[in-house]
PDB file of C-alpha atoms and ligand atoms in Angstrom:
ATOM      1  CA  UNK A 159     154.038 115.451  81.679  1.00 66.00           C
ATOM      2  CA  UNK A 160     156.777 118.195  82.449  1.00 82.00           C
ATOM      3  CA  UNK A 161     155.843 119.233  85.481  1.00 92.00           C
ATOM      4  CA  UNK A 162     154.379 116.398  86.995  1.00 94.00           C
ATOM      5  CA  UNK A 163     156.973 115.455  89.637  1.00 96.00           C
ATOM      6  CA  UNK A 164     157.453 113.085  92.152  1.00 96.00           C
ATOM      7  CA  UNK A 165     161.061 113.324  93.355  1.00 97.00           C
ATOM      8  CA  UNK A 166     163.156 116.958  93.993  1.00 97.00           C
ATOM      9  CA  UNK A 167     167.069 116.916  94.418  1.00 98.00           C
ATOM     10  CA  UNK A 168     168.152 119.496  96.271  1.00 98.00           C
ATOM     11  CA  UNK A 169     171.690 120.582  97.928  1.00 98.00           C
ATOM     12  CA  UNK A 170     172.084 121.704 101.556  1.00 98.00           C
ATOM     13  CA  UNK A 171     173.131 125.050 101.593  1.00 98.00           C
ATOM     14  CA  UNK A 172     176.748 125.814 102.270  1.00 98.00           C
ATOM     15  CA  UNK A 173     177.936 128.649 103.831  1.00 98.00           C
ATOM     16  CA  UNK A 174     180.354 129.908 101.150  1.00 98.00           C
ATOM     17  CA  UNK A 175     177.591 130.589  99.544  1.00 98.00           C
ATOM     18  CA  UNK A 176     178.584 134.585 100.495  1.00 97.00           C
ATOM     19  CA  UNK A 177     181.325 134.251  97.868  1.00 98.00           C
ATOM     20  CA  UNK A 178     178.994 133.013  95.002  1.00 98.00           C
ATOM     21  CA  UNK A 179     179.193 134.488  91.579  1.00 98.00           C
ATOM     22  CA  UNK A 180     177.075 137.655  91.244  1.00 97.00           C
ATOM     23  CA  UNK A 181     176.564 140.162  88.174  1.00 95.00           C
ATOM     24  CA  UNK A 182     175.934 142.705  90.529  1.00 94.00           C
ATOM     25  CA  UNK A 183     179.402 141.542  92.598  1.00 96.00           C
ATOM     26  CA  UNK A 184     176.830 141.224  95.851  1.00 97.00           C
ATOM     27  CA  UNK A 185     178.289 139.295  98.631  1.00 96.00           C
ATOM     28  CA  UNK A 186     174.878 137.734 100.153  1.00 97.00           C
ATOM     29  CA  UNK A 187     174.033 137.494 103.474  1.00 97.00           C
ATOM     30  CA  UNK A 188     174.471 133.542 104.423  1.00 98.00           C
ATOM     31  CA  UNK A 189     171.082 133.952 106.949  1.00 98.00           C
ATOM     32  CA  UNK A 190     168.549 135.446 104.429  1.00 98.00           C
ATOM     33  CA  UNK A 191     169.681 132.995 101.944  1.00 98.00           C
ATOM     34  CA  UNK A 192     169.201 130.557 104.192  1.00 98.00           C
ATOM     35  CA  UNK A 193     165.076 131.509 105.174  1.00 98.00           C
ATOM     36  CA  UNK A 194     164.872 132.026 101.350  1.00 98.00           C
ATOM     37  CA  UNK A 195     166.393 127.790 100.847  1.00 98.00           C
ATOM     38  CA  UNK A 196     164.301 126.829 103.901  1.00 98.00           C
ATOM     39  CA  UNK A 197     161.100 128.331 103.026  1.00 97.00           C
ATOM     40  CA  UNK A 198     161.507 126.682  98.966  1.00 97.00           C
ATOM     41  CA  UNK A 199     162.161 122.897 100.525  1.00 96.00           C
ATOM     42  CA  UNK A 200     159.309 123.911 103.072  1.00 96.00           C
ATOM     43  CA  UNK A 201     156.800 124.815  99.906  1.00 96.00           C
ATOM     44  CA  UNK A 202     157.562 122.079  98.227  1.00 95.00           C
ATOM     45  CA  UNK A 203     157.360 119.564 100.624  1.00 94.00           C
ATOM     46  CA  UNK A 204     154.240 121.168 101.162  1.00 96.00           C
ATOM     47  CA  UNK A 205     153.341 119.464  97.782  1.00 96.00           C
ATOM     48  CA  UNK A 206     153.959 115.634  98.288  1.00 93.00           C
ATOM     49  CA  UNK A 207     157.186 115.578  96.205  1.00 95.00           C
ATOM     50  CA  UNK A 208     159.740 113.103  97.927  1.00 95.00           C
ATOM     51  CA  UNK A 209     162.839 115.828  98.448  1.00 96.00           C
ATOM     52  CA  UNK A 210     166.312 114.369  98.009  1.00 98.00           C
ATOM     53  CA  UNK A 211     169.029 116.252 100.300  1.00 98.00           C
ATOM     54  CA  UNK A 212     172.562 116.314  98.829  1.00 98.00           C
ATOM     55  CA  UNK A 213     175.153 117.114 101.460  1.00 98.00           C
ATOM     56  CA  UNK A 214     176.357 120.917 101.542  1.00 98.00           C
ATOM     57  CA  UNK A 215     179.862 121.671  99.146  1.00 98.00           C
ATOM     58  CA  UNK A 216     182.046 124.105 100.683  1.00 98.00           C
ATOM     59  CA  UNK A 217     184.573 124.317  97.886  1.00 98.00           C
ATOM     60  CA  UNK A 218     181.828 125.148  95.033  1.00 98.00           C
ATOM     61  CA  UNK A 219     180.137 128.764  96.469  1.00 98.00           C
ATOM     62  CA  UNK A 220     177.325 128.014  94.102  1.00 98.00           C
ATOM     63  CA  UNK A 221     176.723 124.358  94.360  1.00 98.00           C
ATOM     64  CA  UNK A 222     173.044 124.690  95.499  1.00 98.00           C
ATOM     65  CA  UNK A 223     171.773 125.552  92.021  1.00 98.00           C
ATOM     66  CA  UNK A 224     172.584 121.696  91.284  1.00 98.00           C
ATOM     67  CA  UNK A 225     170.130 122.499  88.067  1.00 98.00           C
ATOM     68  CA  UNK A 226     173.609 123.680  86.283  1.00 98.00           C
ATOM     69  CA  UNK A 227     175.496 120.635  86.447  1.00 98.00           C
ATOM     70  CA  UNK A 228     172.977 117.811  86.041  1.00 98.00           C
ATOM     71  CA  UNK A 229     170.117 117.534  83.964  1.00 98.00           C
ATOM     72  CA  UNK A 230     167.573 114.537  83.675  1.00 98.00           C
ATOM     73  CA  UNK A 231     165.512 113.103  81.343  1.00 97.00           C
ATOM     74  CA  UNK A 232     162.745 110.504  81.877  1.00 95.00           C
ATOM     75  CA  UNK A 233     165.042 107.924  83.746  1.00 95.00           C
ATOM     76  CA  UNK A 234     168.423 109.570  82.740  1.00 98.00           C
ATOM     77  CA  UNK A 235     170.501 111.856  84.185  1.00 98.00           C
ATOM     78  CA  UNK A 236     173.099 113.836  82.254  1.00 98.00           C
ATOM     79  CA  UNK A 237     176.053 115.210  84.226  1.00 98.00           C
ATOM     80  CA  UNK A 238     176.428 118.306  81.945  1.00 98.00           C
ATOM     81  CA  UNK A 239     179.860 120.874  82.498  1.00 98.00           C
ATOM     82  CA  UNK A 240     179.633 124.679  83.851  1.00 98.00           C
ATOM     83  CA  UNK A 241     181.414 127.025  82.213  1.00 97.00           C
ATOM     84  CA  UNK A 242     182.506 129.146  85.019  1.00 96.00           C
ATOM     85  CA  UNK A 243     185.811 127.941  86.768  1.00 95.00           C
ATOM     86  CA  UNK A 244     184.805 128.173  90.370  1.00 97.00           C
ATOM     87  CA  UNK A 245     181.589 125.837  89.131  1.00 98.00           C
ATOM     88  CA  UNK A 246     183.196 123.505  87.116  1.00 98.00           C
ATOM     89  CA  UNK A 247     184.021 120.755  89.213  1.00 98.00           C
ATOM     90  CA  UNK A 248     180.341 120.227  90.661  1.00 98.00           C
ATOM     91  CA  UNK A 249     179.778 118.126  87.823  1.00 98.00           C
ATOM     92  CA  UNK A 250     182.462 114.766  88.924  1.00 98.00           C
ATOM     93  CA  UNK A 251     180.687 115.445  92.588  1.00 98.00           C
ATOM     94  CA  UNK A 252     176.904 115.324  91.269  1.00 98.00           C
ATOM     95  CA  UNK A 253     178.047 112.602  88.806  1.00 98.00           C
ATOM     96  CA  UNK A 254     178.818 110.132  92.039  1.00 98.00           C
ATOM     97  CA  UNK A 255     175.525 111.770  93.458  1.00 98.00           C
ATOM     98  CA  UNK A 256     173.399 111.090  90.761  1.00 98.00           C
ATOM     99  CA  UNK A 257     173.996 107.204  90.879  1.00 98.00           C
ATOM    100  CA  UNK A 258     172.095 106.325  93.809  1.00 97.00           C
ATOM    101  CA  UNK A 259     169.154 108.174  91.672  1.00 98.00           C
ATOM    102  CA  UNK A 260     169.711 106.700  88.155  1.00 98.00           C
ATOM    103  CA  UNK A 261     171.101 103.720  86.709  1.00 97.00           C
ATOM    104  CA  UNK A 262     171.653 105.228  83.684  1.00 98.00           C
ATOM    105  CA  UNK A 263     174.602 108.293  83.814  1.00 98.00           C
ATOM    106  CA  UNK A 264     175.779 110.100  80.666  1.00 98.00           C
ATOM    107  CA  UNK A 265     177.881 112.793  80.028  1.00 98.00           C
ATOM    108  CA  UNK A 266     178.578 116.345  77.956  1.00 98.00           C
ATOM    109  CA  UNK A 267     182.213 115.702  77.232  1.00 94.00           C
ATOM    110  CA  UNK A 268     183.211 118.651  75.291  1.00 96.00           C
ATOM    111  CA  UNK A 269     182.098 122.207  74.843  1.00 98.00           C
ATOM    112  CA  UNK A 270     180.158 123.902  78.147  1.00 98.00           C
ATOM    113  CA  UNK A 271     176.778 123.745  78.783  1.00 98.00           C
ATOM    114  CA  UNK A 272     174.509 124.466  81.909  1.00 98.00           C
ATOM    115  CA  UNK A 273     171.266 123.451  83.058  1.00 98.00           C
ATOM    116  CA  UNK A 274     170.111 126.737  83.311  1.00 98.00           C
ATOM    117  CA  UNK A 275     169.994 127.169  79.787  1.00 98.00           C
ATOM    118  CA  UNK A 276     168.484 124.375  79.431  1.00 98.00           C
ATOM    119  CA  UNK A 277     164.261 124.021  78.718  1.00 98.00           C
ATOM    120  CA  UNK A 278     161.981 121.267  78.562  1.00 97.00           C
ATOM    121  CA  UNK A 279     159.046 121.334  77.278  1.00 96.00           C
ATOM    122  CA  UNK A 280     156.063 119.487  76.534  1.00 94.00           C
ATOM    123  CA  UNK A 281     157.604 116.004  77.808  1.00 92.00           C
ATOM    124  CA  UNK A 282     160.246 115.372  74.855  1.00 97.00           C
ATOM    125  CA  UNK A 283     161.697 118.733  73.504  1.00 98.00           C
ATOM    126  CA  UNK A 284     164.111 120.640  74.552  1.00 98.00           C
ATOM    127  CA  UNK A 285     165.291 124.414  73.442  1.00 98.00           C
ATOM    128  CA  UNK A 286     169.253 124.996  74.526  1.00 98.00           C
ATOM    129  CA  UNK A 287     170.405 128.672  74.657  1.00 98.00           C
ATOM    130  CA  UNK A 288     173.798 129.736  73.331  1.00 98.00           C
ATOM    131  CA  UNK A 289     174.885 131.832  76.616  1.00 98.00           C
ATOM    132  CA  UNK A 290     177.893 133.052  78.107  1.00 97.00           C
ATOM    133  CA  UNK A 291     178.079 129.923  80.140  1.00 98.00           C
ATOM    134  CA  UNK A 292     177.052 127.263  76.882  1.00 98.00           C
ATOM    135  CA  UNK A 293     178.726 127.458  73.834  1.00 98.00           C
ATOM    136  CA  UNK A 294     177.906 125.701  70.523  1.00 98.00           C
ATOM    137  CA  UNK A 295     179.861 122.644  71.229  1.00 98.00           C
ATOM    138  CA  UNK A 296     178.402 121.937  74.392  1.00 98.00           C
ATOM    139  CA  UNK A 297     174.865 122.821  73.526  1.00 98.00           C
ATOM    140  CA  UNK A 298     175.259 120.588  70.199  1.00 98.00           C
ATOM    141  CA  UNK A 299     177.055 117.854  72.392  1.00 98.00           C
ATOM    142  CA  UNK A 300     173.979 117.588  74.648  1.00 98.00           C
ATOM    143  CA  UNK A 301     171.761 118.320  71.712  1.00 98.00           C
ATOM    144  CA  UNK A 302     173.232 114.391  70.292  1.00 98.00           C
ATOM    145  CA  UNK A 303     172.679 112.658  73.822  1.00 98.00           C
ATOM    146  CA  UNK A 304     169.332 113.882  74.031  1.00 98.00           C
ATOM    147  CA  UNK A 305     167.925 113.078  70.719  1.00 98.00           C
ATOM    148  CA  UNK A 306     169.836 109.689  71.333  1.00 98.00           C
ATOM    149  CA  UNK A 307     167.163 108.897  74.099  1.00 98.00           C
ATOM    150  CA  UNK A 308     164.386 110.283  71.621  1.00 98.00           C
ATOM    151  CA  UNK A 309     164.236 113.933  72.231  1.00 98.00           C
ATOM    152  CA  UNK A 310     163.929 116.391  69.779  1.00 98.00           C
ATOM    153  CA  UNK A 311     165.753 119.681  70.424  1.00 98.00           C
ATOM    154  CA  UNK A 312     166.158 123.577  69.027  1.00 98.00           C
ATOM    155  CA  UNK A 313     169.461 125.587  69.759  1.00 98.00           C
ATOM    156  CA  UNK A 314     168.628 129.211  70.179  1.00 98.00           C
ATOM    157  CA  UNK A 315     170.584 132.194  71.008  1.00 97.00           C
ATOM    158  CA  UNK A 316     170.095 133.925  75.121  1.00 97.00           C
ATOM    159  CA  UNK A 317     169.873 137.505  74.841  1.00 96.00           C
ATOM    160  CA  UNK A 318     173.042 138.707  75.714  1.00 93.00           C
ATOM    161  CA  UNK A 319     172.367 140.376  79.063  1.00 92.00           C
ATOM    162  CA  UNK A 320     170.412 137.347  80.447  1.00 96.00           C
ATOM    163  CA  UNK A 321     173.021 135.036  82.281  1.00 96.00           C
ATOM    164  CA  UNK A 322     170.865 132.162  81.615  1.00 98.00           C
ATOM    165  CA  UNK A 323     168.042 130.759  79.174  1.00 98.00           C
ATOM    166  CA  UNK A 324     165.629 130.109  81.938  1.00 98.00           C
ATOM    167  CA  UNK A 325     166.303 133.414  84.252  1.00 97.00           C
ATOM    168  CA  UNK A 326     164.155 135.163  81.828  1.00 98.00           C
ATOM    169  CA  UNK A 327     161.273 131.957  81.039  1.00 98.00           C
ATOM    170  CA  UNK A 328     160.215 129.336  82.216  1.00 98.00           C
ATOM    171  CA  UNK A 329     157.757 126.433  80.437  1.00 98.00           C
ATOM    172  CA  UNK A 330     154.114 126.541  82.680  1.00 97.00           C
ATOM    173  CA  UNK A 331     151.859 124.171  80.804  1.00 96.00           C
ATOM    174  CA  UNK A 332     151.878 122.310  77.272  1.00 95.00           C
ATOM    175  CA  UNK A 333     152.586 124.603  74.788  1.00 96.00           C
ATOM    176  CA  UNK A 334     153.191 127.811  76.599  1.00 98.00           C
ATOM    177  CA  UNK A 335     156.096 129.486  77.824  1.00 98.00           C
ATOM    178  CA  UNK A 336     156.075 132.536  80.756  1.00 98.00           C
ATOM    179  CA  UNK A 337     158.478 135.036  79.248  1.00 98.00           C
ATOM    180  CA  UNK A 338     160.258 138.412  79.777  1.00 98.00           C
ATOM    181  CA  UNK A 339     159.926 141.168  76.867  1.00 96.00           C
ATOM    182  CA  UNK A 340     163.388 140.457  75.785  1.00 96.00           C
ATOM    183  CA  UNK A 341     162.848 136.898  75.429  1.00 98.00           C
ATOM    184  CA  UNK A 342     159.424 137.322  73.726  1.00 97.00           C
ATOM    185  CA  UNK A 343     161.431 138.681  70.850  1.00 97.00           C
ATOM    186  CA  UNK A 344     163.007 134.966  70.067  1.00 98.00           C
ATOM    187  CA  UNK A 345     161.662 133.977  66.808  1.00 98.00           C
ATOM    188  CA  UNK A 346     161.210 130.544  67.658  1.00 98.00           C
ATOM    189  CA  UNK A 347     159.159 130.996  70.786  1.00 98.00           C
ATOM    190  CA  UNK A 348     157.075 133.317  69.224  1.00 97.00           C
ATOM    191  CA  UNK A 349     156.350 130.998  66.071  1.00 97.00           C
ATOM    192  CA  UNK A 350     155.793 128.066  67.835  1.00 98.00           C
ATOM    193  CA  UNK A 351     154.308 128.337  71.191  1.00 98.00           C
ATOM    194  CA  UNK A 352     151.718 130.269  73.102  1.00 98.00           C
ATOM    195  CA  UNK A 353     153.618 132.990  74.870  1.00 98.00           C
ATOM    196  CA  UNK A 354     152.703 134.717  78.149  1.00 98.00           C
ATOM    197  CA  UNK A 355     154.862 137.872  78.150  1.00 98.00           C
ATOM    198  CA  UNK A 356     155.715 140.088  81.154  1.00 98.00           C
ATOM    199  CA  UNK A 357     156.192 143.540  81.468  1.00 97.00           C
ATOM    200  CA  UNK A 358     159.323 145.532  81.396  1.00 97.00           C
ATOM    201  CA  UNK A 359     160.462 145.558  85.135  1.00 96.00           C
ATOM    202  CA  UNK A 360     158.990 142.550  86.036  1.00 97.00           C
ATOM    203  CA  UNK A 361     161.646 139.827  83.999  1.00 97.00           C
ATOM    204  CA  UNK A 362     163.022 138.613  87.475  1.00 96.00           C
ATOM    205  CA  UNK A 363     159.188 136.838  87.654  1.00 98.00           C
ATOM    206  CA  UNK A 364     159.622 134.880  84.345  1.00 98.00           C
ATOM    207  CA  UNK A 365     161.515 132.587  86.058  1.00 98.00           C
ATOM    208  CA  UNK A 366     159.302 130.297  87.804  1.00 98.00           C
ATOM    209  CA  UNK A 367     158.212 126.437  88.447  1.00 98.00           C
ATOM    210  CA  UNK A 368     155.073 124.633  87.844  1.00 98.00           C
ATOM    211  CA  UNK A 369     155.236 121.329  89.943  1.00 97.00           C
ATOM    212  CA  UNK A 370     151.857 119.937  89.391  1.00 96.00           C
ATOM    213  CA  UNK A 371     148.643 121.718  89.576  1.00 96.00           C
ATOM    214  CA  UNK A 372     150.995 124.511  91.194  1.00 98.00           C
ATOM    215  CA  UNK A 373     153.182 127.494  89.817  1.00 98.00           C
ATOM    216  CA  UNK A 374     156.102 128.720  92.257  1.00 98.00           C
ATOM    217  CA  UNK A 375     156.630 132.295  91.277  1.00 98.00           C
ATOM    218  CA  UNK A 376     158.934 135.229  93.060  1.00 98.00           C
ATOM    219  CA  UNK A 377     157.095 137.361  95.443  1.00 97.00           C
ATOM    220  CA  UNK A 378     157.402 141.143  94.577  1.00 96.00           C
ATOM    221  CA  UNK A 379     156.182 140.951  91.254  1.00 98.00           C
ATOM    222  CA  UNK A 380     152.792 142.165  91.751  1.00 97.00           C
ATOM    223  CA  UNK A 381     151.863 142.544  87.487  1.00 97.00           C
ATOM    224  CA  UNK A 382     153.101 138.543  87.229  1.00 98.00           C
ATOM    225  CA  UNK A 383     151.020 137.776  90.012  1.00 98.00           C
ATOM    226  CA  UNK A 384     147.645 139.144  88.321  1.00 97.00           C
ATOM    227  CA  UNK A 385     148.680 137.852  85.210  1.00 97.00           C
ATOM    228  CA  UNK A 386     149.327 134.341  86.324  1.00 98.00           C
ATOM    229  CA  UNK A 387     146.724 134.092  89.063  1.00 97.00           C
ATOM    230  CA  UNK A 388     143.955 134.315  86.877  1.00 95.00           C
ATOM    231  CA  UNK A 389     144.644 131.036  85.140  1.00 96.00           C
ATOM    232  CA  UNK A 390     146.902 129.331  87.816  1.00 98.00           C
ATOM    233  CA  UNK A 391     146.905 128.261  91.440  1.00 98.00           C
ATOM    234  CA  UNK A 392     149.955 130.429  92.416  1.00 98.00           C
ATOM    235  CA  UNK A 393     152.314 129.961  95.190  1.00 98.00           C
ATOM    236  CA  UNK A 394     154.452 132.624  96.297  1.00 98.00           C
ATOM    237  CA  UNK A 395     158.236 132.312  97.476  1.00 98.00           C
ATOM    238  CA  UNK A 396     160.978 135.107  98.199  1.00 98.00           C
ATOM    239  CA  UNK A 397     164.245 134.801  96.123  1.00 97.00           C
ATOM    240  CA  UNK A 398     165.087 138.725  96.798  1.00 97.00           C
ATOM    241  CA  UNK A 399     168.672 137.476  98.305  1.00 98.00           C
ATOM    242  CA  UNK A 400     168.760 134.585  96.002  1.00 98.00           C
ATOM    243  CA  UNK A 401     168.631 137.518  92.955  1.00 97.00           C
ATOM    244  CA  UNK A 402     171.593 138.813  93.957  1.00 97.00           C
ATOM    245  CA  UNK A 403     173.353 135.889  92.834  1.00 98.00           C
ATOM    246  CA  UNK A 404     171.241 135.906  89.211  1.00 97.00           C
ATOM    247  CA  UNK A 405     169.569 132.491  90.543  1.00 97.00           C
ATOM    248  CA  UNK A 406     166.024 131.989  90.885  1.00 96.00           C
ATOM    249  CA  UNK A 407     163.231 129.191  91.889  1.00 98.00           C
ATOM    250  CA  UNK A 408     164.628 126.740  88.901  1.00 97.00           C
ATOM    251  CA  UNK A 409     168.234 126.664  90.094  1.00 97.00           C
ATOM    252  CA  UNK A 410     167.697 125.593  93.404  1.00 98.00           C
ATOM    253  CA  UNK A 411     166.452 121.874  92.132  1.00 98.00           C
ATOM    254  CA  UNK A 412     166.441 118.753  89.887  1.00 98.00           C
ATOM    255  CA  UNK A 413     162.871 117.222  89.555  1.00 97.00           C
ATOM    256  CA  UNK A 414     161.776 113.818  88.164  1.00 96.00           C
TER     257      UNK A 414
HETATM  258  C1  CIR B 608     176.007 131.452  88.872  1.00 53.66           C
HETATM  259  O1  CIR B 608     176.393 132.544  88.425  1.00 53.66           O
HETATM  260  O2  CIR B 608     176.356 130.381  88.393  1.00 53.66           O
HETATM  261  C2  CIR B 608     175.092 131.467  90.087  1.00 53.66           C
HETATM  262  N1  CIR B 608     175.410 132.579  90.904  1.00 53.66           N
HETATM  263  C3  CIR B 608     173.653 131.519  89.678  1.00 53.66           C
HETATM  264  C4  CIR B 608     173.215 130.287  88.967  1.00 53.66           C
HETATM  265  C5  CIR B 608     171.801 130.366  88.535  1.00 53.66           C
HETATM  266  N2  CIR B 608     171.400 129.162  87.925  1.00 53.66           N
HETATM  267  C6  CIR B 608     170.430 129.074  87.021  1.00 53.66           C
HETATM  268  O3  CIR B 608     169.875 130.084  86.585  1.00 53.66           O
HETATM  269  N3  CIR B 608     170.133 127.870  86.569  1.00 53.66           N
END
């Protein structure tokens, strides 16, 4: 299943995380990003997964969304390559990282592609989204890889003003997919899976993360909430400074 997890990687947060990329150009406060980090490993400790602590990276502001550099797949892990220059060279760090995890390592060797635009669903398939941080080469570069270990996978475009894939959906059980109003407009989502659309104002909340018989969503988000708590056993986690730097509850792990 896809979000049946036992093991979490997660990276210690570093305290150049106050010069980490940001739409908005917000420098965040080190401390509230910190609670925010603290309180996610808390919660999900909370839930039985075995968490994984990578040590902190000074150099790389916004090495603690290790979902962007790595991504794996049943018992693989592929080391993928950010697009962004200041983020680039997390990937030969997680790649030396990733072996006391996984015996088996590959690699996106050309074009750029990020985890973040990266979604699995239902166990084997995977939709990539053309972004400004994953371009056609990368995304068909990780596209071969994957369907060489037997996934199947769809290319799609990201809406232009969403930095990521995922910062506008994410995949909460088989066959449906939590999604902004934006992203509810992809033709492929809406012809092939059951969609659970939010309202304007409330796309920061699409981005969530069902581990088990739980769904992680953002606090503040009070339409999400009644939407989702109806059919799910919500938990809820504040990302407000974590925003600021266009990351969410996704970015701040790799599960298995
Ligand atoms: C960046 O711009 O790369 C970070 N500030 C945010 C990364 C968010 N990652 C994600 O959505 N997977």
């Amino acid at each position: 299943m896809t979000y049946h997890f036992k093991n979490i990687i997660v990276r210690k947060l570093n305290k150049s995380i106050k010069n980490a990329l940001s739409s908005q150009n917000i420098n965040p406060v080190y401390k509230n990003i910190l609670e925010e980090h603290t309180s996610y490993l808390k919660t999900i400790s909370a839930l039985g997964l075995k968490i994984n602590i990578l040590d902190p990276l000074e150099d790389f502001p916004d090495s603690i969304f290790v979902e962007d550099p790595a991504l794996i797949y049943r018992s693989t892990c592929i080391v993928l390559n950010p697009a962004n220059k200041t983020r680039n060279g997390e990937k030969s760090i997680i790649k030396k990282e990733m072996q006391q995890f996984f015996d088996n390592i590959l690699s996106v060797e050309k074009g750029f592609v990020e985890g973040g635009d990266v979604l699995n669903i239902n166990q084997d398939h995977f939709i990539i989204g053309i972004s400004n941080r994953t371009n056609k080469v990368g995304a068909e570069n990780l596209s071969k890889l994957l369907q060489s270990l037997g996934a199947s996978v769809k290319i799609c475009e990201t809406p232009k003003n969403v930095l990521h894939f995922k910062s506008e959906c994410s995949f909460i059980d088989d066959d449906v997919i939590l999604v902004s109003s934006n992203m509810a407009q992809i033709e492929y989502l809406k012809s092939n899976y059951k969609l659970i659309k939010l309202p304007i104002g409330e796309e920061g909340a699409a981005n969530t993360l069902r581990i088990n018989d739980k769904l992680l969503i953002p606090y503040g988000f009070n339409k999400a909430e009644e939407i989702l708590s109806n059919k799910y056993s919500i938990i809820k986690i504040k990302v407000d400074e974590i925003s600021k730097i266009d990351a969410g509850l996704s970015c701040m792990s790799l599960r298995w």
